[in-house]
Short mmCIF file of C-alpha atoms in Angstrom, two decimals:
data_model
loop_
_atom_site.label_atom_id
_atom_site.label_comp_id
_atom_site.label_asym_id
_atom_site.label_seq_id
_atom_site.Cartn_x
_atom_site.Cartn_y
_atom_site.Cartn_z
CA UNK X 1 -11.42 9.49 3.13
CA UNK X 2 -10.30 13.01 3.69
CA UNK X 3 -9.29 12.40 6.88
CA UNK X 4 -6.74 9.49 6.29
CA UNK X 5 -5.56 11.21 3.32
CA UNK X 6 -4.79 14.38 5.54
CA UNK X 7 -3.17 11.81 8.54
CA UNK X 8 -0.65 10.82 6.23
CA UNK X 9 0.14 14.08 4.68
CA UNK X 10 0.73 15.40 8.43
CA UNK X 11 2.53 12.57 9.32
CA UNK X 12 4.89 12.97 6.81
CA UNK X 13 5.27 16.63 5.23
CA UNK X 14 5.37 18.37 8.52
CA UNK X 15 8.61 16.18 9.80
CA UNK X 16 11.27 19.03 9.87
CA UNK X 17 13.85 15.98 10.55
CA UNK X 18 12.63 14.15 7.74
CA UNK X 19 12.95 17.23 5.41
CA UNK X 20 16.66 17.68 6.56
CA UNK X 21 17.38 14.03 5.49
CA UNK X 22 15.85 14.60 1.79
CA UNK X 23 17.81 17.73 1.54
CA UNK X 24 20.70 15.96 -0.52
CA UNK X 25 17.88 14.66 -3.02
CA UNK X 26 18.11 18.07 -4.96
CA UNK X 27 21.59 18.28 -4.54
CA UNK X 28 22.61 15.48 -6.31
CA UNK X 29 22.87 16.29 -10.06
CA UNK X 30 24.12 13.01 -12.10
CA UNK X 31 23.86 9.44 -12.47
CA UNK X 32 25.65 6.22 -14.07
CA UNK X 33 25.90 2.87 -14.30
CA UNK X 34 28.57 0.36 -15.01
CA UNK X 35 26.80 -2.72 -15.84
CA UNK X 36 28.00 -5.56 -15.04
CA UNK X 37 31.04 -3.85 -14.42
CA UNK X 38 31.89 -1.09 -17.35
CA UNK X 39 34.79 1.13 -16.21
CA UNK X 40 34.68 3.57 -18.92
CA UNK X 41 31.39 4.90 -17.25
CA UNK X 42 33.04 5.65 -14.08
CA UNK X 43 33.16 10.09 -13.91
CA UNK X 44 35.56 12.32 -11.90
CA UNK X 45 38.99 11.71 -11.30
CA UNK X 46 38.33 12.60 -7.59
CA UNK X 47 35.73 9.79 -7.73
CA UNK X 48 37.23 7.39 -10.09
CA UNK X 49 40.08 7.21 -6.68
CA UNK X 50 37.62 6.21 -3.88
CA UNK X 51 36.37 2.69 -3.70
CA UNK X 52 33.36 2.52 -5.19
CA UNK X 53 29.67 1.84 -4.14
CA UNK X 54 28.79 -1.66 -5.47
CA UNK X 55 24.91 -1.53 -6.33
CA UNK X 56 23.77 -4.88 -7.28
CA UNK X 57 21.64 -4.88 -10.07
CA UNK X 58 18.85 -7.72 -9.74
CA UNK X 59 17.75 -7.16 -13.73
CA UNK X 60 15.33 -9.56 -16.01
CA UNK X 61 17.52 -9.47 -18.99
CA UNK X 62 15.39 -13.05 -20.17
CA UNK X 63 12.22 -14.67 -19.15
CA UNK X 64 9.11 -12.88 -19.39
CA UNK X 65 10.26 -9.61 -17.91
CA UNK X 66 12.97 -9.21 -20.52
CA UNK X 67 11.60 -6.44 -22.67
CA UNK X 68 11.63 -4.36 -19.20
CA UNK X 69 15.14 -5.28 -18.17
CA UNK X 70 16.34 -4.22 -21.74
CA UNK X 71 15.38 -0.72 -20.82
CA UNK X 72 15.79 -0.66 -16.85
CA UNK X 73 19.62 -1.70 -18.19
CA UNK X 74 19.59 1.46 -19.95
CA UNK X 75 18.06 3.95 -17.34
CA UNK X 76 20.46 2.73 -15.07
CA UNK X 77 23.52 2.78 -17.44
CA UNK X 78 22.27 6.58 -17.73
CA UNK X 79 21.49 7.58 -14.14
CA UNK X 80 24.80 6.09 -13.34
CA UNK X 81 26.77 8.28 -15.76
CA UNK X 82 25.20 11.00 -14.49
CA UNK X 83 25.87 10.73 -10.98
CA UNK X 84 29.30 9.61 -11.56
CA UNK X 85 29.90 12.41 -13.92
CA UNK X 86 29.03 15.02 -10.98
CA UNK X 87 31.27 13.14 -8.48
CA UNK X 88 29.49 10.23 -7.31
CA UNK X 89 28.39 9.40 -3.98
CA UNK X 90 30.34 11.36 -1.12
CA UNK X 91 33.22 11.41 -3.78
CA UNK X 92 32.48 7.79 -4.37
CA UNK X 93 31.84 6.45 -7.38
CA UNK X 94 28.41 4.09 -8.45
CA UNK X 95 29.68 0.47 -9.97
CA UNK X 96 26.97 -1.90 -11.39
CA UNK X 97 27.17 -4.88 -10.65
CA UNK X 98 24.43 -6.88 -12.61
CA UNK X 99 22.83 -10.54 -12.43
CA UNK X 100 20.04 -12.00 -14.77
CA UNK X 101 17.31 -13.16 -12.50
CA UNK X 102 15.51 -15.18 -15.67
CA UNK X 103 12.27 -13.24 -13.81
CA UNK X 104 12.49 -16.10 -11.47
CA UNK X 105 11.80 -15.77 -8.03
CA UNK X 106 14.11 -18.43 -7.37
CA UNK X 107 16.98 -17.43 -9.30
CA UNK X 108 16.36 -13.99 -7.78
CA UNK X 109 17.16 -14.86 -4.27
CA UNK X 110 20.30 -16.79 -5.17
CA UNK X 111 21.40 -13.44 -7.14
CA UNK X 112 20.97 -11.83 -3.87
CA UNK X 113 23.01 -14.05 -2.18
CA UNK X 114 25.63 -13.44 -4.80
CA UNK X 115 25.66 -10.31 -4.82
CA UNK X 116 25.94 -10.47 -0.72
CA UNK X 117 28.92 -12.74 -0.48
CA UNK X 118 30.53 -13.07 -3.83
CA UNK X 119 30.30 -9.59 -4.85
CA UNK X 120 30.29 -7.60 -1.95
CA UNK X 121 27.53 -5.17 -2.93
CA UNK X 122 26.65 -2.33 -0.90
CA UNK X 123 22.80 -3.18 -1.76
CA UNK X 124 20.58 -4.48 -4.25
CA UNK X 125 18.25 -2.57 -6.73
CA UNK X 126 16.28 -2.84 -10.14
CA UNK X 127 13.57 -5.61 -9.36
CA UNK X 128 10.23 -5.40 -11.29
CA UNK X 129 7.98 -8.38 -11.44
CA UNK X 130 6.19 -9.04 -8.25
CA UNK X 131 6.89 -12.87 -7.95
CA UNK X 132 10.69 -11.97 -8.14
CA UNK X 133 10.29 -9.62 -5.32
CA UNK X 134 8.46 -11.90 -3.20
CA UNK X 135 10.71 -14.45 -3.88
CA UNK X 136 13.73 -12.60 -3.13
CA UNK X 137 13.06 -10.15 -0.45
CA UNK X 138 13.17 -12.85 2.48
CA UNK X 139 16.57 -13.73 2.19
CA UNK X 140 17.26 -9.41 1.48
CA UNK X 141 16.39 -9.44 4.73
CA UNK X 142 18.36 -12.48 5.96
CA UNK X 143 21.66 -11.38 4.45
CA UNK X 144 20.83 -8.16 5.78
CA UNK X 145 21.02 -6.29 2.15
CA UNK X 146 19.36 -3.31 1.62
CA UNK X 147 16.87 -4.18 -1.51
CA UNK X 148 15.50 -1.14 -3.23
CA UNK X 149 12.62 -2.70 -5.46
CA UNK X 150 11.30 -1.23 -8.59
CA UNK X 151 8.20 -3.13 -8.78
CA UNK X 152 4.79 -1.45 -8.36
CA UNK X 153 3.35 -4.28 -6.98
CA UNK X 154 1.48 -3.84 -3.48
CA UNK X 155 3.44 -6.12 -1.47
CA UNK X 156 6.11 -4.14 -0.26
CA UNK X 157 3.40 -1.47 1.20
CA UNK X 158 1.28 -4.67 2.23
CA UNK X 159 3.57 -5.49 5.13
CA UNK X 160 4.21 -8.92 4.25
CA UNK X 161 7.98 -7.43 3.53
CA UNK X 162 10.98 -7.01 5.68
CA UNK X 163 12.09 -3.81 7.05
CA UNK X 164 15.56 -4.32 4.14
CA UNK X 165 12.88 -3.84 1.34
CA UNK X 166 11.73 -0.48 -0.01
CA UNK X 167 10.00 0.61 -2.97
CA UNK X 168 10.73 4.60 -2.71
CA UNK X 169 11.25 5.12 -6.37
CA UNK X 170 7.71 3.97 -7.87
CA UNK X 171 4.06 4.07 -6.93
CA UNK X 172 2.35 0.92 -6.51
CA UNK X 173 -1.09 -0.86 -8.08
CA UNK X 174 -3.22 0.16 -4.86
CA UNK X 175 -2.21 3.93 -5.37
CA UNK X 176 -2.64 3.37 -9.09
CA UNK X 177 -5.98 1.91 -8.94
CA UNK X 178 -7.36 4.20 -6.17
CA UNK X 179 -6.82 7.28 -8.64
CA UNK X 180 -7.99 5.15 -11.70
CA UNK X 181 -11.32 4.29 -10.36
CA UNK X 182 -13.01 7.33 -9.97
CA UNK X 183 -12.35 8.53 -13.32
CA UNK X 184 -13.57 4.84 -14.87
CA UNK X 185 -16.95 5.18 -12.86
CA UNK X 186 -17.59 8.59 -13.83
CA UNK X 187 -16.87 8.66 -17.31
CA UNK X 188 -16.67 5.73 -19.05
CA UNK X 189 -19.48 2.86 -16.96
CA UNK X 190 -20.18 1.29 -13.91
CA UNK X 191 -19.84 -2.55 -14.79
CA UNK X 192 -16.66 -3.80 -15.42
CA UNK X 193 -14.79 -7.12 -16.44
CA UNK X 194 -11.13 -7.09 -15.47
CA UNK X 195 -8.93 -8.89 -17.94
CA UNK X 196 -5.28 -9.42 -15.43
CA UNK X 197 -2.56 -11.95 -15.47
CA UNK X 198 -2.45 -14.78 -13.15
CA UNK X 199 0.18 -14.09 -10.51
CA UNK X 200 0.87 -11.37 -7.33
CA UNK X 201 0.93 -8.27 -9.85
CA UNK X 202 -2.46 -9.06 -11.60
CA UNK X 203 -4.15 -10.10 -8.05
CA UNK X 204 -3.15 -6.71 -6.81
CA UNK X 205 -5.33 -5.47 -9.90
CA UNK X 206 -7.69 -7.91 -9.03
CA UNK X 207 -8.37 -7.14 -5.58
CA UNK X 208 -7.49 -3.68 -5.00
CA UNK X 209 -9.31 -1.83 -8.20
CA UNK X 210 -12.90 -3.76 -7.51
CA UNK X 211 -12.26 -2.56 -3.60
CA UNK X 212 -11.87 0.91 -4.94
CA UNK X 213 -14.65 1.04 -8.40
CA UNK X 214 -17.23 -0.58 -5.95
CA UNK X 215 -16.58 2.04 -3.63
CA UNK X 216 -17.71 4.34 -6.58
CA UNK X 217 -20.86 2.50 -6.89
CA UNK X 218 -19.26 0.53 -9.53
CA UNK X 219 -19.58 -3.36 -10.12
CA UNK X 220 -17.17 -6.22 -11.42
CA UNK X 221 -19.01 -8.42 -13.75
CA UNK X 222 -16.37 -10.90 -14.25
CA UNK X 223 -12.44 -11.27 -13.27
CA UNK X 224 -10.50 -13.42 -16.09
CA UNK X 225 -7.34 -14.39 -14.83
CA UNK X 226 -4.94 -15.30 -17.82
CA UNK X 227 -1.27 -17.01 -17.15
CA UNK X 228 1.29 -14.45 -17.75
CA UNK X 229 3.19 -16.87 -20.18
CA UNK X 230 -0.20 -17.72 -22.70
CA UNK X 231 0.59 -16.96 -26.35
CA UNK X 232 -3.29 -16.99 -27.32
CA UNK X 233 -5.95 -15.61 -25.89
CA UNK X 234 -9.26 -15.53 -27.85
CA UNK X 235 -10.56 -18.67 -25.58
CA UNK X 236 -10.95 -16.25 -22.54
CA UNK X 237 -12.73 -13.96 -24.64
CA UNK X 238 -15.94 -15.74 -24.37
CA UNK X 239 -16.24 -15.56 -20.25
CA UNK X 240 -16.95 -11.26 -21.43
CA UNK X 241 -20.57 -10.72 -19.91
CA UNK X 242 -22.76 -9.07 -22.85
CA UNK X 243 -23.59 -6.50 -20.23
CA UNK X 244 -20.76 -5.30 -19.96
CA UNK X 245 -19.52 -1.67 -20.12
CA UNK X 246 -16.28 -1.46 -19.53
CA UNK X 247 -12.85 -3.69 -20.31
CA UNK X 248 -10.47 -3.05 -17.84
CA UNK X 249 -7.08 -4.81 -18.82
CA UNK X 250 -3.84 -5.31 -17.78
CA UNK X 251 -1.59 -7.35 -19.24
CA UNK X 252 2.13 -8.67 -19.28
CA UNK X 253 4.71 -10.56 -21.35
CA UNK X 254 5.88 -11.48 -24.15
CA UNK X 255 2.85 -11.89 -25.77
CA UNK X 256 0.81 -8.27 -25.12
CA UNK X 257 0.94 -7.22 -28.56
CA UNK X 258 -1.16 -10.40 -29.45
CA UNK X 259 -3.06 -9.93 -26.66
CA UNK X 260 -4.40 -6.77 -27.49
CA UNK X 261 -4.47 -7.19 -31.62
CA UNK X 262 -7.24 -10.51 -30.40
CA UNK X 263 -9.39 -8.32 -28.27
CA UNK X 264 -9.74 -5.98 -31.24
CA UNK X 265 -10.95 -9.40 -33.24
CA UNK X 266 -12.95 -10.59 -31.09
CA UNK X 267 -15.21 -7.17 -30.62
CA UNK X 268 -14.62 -5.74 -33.75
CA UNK X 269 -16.32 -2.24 -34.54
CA UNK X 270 -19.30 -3.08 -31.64
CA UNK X 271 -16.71 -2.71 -28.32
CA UNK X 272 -17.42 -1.65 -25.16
CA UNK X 273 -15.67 1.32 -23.77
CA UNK X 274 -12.05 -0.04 -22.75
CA UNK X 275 -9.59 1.08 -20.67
CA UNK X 276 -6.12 -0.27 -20.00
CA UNK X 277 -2.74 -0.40 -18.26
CA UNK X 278 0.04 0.48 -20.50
CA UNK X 279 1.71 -2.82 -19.25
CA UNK X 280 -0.46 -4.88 -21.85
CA UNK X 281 1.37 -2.15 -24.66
CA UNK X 282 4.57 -1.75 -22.69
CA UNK X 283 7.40 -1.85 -25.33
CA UNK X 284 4.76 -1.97 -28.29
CA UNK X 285 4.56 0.08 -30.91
CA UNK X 286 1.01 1.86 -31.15
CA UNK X 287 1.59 1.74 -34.62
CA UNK X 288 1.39 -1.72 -34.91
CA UNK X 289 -0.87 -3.13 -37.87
CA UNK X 290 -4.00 -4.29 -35.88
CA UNK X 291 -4.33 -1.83 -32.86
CA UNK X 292 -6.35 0.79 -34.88
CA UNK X 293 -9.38 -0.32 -32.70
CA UNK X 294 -7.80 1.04 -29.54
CA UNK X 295 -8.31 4.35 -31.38
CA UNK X 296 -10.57 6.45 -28.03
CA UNK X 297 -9.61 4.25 -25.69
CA UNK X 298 -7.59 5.41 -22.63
CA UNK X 299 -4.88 3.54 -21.02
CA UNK X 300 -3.08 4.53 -17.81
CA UNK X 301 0.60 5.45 -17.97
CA UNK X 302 3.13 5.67 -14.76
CA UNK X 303 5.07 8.51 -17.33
CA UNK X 304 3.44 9.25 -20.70
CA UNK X 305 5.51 7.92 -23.38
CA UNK X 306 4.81 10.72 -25.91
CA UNK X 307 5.95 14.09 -25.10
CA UNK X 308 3.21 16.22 -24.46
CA UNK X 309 2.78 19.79 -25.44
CA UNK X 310 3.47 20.78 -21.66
CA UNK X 311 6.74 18.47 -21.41
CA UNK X 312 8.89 19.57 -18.85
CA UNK X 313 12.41 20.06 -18.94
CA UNK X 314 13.28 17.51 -16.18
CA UNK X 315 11.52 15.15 -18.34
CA UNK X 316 13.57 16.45 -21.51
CA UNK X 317 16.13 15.70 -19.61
CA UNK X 318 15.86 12.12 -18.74
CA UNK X 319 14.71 11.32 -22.50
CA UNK X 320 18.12 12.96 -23.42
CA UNK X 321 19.97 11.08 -21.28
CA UNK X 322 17.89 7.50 -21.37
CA UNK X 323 18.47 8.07 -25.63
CA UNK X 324 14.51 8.38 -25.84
CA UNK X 325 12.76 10.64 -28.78
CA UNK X 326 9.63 12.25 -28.29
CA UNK X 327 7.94 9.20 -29.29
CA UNK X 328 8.84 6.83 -26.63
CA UNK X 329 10.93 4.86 -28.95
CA UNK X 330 14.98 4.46 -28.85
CA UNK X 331 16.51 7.53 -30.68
CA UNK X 332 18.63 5.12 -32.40
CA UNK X 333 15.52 2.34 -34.14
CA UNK X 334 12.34 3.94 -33.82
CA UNK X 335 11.27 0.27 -33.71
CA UNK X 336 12.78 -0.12 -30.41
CA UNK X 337 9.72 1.13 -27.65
CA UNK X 338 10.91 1.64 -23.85
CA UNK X 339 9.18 0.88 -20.81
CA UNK X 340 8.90 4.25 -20.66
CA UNK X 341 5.63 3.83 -17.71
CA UNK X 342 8.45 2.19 -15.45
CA UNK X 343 11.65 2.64 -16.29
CA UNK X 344 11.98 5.93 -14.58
CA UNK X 345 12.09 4.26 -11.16
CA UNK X 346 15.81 2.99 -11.95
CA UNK X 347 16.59 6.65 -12.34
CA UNK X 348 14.68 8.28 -9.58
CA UNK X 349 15.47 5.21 -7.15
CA UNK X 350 19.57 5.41 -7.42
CA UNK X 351 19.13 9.19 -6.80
CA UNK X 352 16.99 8.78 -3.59
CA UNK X 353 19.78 5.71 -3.03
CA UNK X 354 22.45 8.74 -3.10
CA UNK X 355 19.96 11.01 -1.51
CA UNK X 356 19.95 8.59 1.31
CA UNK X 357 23.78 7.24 1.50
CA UNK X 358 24.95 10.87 1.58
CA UNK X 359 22.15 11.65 4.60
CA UNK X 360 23.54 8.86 6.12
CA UNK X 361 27.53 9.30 6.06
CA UNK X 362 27.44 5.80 4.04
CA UNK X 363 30.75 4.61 4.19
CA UNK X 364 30.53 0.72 3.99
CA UNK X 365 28.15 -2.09 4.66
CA UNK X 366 28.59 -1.73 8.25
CA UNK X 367 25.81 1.73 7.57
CA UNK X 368 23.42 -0.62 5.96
CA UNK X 369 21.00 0.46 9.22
CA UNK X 370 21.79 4.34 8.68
CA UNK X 371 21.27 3.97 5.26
CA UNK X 372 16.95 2.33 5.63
CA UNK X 373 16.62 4.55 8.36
CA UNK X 374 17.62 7.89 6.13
CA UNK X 375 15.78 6.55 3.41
CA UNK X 376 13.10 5.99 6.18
CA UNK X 377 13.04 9.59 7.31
CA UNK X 378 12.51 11.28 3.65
CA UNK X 379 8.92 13.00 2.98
CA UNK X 380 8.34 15.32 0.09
CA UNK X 381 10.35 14.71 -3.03
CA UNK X 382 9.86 18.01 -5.52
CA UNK X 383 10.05 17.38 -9.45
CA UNK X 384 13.52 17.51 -10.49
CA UNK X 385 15.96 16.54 -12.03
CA UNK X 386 16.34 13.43 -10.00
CA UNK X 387 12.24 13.09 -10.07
CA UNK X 388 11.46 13.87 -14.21
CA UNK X 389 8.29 11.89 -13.69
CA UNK X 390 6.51 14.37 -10.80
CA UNK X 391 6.56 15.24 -7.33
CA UNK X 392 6.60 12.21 -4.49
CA UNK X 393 5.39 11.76 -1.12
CA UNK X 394 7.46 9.03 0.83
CA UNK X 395 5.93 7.22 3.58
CA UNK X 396 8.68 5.82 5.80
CA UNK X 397 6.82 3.26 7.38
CA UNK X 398 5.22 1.70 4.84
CA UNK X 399 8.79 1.93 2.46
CA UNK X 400 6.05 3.53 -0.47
CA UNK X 401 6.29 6.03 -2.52
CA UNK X 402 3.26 8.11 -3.85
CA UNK X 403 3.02 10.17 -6.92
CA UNK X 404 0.76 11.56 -9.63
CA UNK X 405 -0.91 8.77 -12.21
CA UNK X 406 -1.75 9.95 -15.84
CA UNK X 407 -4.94 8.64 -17.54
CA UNK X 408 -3.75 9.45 -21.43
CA UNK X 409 -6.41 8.88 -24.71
CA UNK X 410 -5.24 6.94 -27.89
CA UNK X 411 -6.09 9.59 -30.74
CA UNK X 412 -4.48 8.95 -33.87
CA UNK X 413 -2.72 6.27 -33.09
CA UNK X 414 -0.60 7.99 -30.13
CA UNK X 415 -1.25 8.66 -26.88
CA UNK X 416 -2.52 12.22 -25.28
CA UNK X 417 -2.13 13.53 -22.04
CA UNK X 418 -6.26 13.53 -20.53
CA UNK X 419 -5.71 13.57 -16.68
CA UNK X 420 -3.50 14.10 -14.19
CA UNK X 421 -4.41 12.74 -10.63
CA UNK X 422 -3.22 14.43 -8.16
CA UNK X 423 -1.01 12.38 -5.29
CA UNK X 424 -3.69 12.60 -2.44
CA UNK X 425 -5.95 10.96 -4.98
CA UNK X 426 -3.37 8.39 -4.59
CA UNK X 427 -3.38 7.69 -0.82
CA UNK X 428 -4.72 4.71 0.89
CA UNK X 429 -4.38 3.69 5.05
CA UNK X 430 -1.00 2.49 6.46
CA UNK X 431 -1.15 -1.35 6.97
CA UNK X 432 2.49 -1.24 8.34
CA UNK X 433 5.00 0.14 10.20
CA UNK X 434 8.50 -1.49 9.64
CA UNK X 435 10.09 1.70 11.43
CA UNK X 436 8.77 -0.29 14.39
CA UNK X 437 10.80 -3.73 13.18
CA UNK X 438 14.16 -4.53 14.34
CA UNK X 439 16.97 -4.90 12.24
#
């Protein structure tokens, strides 16, 4: 494992090309968005002049991703702002141009196509759920539009992409899961049953974490697949093996808070030890009136959503600008919970998009090529400004980014900082090389 670990590090960090292409990643200090189209976010006067770069924005503002477009409208409303209000791209300014996808894969490829030929976007950005992705990368790659995911799921890295599709801005399940299972085996028991939703997100789950816990001597008891749209969930409960040591769950939709409030019923004060992904709390409050049982438990988080005691100032930063309080929660309703485990990929993804554009002498579609093949050459990202949530190794052939995972502990009824991986924990063999792909 060491070895393959090391590989990639080599492959990648000791590129002296590649590091001259990231340079511009530091030197970019601002972002913002104008969604939709909002002209009173544009910035300088030098860069309110130049035509602007149109960055389609493929967001789930309804269907079961909603909650997370809500807030991944908001990141990129910020990171816009702040890029714009330091001069833009190359003197160019960022305009948003956002679609609804519904969290359809469907609907997502015809907002591609829109944005393509109707809008005359430079790329497309912003996608979460996995089916969406799937859905819409094909005809990315048909139109020939750059498509800078924010999804986590495993199939960009996978190879059953397109060379147009990148993930650079967010860590995906198999890099998750390869940090998560050591800790699981070693500390909390060796025989699982995996609680995931039905579709390509929860299969990554599925198939990549019992690869890596049974590498760890663990063993999967049972995998109970639930559809991500189900509003009740106590009938599943049953298929739980009494052996059982650990509940690993992961969870999404609109229906997570339920979700987790009919675990707690069903085991009441006799559970086993339980450990989660924040996606079955994303946008919850752990205050709610029924998760008191989750009190010990550990979930992971992509960016803890409480400020820690060792918060950083890039991450001060970004809750600043985002309008986040120390809590996770909007400064403006404390009621109102981000995404705060994934939004940060909006930010750090349109600063590696500006990293790359200004690498690349982006002037216009007809750079679309230069652009992937910047973006393609970047390695080591440092924490920043334009990273708040840690460091990043980019591999350029696999268009994946790798990064630190945090295991946090509920205690009194917030979440605490217990682990920090580190990113070769993280690592996992190549299983593509789209470098090698034609255009």
């Amino acid at each position: 494992m060491t070895d393959k670990k090391n590989t990639l590090i080599d492959n990648t960090l000791n590129s002296t090309s590649r590091r001259k292409a990231l340079k511009s990643i530091a030197a970019g200090a601002g972002v913002v968005a104008a969604t939709g189209s909002l002209p009173g976010l544009l910035g300088h006067a030098q860069a309110q002049s130049a035509e602007p770069v149109r960055i389609g924005f493929q967001v789930h503002r309804t269907g079961i991703g909603a909650a997370y477009g809500r807030w991944y409208d908001r990141t990129t409303e910020a990171v816009v702002k702040r890029i714009n209000d330091a001069g833009g791209i190359n003197g160019r300014p960022i305009e948003i141009v956002a679609e609804d996808d519904g969290t359809d894969p469907k609907r997502g490829a015809e907002v591609l196509e829109k944005f393509a030929n109707q809008h005359k976007c430079d790329l497309a950005f912003g996608t979460l759920f996995s089916h969406v992705v799937v859905g819409s990368s094909p005809r990315a790659a048909e139109l020939k539009l750059p498509y800078f995911v924010v999804s986590e799921g495993h199939h960009v890295a996978s190879g059953n992409l397109n060379r147009y599709t990148l993930q650079p801005g967010i860590t995906d399940v198999k890099s998750q899961v390869e940090a998560m299972a050591p800790f699981i085996a070693e500390n909390l028991g060796k025989k699982v049953t995996m609680i995931f939703p039905d579709f390509a997100f929860g299969h990554d789950h599925r198939d990549y974490f019992t690869t890596a816990f049974e590498n760890h001597g663990g063993q999967i008891l049972e995998k109970i697949a639930i559809p991500p749209t189900e509003t009740s969930f106590t009938k599943y409960f049953p298929k739980i093996p009494r052996e059982t040591e650990v509940i690993y769950h992961v969870m999404v939709g609109p229906a997570v808070l339920t979700f987790v409030k009919e675990l707690g019923e069903f085991f009441g004060p006799n559970k086993p030890e339980i450990f989660g992904f924040i996606d079955s709390l994303e946008a919850v409050d752990m205050a709610s009136p029924g998760l008191e049982f989750l009190e010990g438990t550990y979930f992971w988080e992509g960016n803890p959503r409480y400020a820690q005691d060792n918060q950083s100032e890039f991450d001060k930063l970004y809750r600043d600008a985002v309008g986040v309080d120390d809590n996770g929660a909007s400064v403006s309703d404390s009621k109102d919970v981000s995404t705060y485990s994934h939004m940060f990929g909006c930010w750090e993804t349109l600063y590696i998009v500006k990293a790359g554009m200004e690498a690349a002498g982006y002037k216009g579609p007809q750079d679309r090529q230069k652009l992937i093949e910047a973006v393609e050459a970047m390695t080591d990202m440092p924490h920043s400004a334009e990273h708040p949530q840690g460091a990043k190794l980019f591999n350029g052939k696999t268009h994946q980014v790798f990064g630190h995972q945090y295991i946090s502990k509920v205690e009194g009824g917030k979440l605490a900082l217990a682990h920090t991986t580190s990113i070769e924990d993280t690592l996992y063999e190549d299983e593509v090389d789209y470098t090698k792909q034609a255009f």
